[in-house]
Coordinates of C-alpha atoms in Angstrom, one line a residue:
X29 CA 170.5 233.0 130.5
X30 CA 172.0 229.9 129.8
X31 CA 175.5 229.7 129.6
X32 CA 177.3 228.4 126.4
X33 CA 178.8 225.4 126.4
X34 CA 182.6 225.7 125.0
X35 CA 183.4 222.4 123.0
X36 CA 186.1 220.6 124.6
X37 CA 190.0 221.5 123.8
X38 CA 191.0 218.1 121.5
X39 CA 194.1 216.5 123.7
X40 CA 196.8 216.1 121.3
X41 CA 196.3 218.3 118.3
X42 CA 199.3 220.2 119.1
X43 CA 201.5 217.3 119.2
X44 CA 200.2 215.8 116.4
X45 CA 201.2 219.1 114.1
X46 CA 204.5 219.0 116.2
X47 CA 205.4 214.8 115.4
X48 CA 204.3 214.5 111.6
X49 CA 207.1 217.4 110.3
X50 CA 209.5 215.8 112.8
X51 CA 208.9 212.3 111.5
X52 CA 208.9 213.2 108.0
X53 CA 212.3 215.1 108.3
X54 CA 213.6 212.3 110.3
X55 CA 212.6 210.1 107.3
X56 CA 214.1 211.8 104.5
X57 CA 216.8 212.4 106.7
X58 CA 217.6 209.3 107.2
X59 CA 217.2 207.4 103.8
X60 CA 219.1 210.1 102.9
X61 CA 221.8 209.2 104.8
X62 CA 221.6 205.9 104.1
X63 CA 221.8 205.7 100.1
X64 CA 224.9 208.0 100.8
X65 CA 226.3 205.3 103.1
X66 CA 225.6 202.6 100.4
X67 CA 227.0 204.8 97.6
X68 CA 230.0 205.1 99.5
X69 CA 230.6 201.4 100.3
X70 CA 230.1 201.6 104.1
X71 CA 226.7 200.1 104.0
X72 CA 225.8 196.9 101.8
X73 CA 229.1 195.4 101.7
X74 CA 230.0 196.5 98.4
X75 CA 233.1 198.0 98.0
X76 CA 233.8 201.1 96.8
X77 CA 235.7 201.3 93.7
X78 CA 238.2 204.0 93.6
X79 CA 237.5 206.0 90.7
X80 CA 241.2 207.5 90.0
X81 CA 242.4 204.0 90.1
X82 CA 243.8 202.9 86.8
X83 CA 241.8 200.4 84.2
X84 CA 242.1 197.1 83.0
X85 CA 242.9 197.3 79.3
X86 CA 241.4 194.8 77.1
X87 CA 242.8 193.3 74.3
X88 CA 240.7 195.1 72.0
X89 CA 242.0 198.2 73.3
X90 CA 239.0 199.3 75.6
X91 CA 239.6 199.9 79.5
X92 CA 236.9 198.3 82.2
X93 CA 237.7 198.9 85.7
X94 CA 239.5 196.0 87.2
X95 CA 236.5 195.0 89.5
X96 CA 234.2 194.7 86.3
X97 CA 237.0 192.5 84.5
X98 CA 236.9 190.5 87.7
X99 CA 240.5 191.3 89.0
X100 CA 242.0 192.4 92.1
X101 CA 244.7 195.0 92.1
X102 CA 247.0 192.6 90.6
X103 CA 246.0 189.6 88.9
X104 CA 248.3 186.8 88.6
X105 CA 248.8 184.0 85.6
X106 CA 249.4 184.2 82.1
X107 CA 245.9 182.7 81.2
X108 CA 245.1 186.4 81.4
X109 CA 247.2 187.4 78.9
X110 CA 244.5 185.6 76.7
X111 CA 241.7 188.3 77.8
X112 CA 243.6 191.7 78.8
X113 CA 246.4 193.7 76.6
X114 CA 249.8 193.3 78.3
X115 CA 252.0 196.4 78.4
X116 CA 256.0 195.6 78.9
X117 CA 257.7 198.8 80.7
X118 CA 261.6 199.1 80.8
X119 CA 263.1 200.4 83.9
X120 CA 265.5 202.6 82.4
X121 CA 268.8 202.7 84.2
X122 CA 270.1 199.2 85.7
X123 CA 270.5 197.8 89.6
X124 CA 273.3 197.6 91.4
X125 CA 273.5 196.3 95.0
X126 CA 275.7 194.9 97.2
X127 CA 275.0 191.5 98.6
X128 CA 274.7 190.0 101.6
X129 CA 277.9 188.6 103.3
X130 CA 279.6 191.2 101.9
X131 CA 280.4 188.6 99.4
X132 CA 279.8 190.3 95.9
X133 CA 277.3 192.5 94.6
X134 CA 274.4 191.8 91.5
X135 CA 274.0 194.6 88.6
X136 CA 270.7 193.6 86.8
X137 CA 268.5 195.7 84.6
X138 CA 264.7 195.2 84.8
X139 CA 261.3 195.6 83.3
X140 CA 257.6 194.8 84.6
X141 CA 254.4 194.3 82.8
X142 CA 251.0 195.3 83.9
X143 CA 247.4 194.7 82.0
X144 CA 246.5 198.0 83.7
X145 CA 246.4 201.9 81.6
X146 CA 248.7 204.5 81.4
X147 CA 248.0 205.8 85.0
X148 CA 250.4 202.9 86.4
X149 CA 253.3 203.6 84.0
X150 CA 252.6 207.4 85.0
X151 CA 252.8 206.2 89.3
X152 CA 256.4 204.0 87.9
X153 CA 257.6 207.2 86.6
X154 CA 256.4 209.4 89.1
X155 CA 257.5 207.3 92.3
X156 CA 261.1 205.7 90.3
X157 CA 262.6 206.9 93.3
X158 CA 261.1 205.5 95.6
X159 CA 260.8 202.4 93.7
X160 CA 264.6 202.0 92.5
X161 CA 265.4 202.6 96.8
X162 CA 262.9 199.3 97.6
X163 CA 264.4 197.3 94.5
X164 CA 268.2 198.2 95.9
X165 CA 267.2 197.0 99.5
X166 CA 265.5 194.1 98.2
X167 CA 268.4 192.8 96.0
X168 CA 271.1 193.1 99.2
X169 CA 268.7 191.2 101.5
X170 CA 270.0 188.0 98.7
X171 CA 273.8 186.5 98.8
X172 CA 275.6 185.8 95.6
X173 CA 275.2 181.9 96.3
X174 CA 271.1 182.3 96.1
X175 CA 271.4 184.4 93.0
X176 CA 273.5 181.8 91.0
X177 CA 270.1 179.4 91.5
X178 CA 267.1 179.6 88.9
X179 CA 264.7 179.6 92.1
X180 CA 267.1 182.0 93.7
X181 CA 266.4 184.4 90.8
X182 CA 262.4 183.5 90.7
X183 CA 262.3 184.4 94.2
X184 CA 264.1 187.6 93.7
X185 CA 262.0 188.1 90.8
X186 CA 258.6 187.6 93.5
X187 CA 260.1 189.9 96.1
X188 CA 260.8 192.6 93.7
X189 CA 256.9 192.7 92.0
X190 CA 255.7 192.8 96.0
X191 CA 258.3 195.6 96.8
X192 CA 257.2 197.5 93.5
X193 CA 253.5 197.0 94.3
X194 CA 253.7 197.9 98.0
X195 CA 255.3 201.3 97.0
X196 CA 252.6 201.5 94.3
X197 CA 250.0 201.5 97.1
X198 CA 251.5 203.7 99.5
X199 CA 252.1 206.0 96.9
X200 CA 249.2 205.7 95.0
X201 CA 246.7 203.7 96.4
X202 CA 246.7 201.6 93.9
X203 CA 249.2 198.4 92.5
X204 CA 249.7 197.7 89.2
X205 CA 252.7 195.0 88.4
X206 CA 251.9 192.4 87.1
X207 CA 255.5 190.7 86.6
X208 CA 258.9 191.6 87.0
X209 CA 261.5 190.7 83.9
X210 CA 265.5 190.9 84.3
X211 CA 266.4 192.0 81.0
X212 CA 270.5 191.5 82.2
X213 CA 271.5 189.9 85.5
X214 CA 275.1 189.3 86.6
X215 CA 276.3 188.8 90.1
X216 CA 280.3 189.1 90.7

């Protein structure tokens, strides 16, 4: 009798069935991990908004995060008093400092404004200690001489909305002061 012929084994079958689940997990896998990337800013270079960071309040009263109103944490310029709802905040107890040199000290009361919701007058409250301990050392770095000057005062005035903002955003994570107001300054 003649023997059968056996059809010849197909080379690759097995690898194929092995490669196309691999590739297709590998695939989903990966896109997956790239839209989460992208979501999360790390990808694309879009940044990622924080979404506990406070709003920009309009003057209508609505809030728009501050990337969609086109600010950074803290704007600068009046001209945006025009667009956004300004919202003046009272320090409530007044500075006193020693100055430099030994010389005298300043007692001053302040207030800041911000264009931002209630979360930064919550961090002002929350952090007062904090911030009242930067404003003190700020105010002795001066000497009485500098603080008797209008561009002594307006430079007082910048170092104390930078001092106020950079405990904001080690607190926080965020900034928020827009200005810093004396609302009574005397140096002795």
């Amino acid at each position: 009798m003649a023997e059968t012929e056996k059809e010849p084994k197909k080379k690759g079958g097995m690898v194929k069935k092995l490669l196309i689940p691999l590739v297709a997990v590998l695939v989903l896998g990966g896109g997956g991990a790239a839209a989460g990337f992208f979501a999360a800013g790390m990808v694309g270079g879009g940044e990622h908004e924080d979404p506990n960071a406070p709003k920009v309040v309009l003057k209508d009263g609505t809030t728009v995060s501050a990337k969609a109103a086109g600010l950074k944490q803290v704007a600068s310029g009046s001209h945006l008093d025009a667009k956004f709802k300004v919202t003046y905040l009272p320090i409530e107890e007044p500075f006193t400092a020693n100055l430099r040199g030994g010389g005298g000290f300043a007692q001053m009361s302040l207030a800041v404004s911000t264009y931002f919701d209630e979360k930064v007058p919550a961090a002002l409250t929350e952090h007062n200690i904090a911030i009242r301990s930067a404003v003190l050392m700020s105010i002795s770095e001066f000497d009485p001489v500098q603080l008797e000057t209008l561009e002594g005062k307006e430079m007082l005035k910048g170092q104390l909305k930078k001092v106020i903002n950079d405990v904001l955003v080690d607190k926080t994570g965020f900034a928020g002061v827009e200005d810093v107001y004396f609302t009574s300054f005397v140096v002795q």
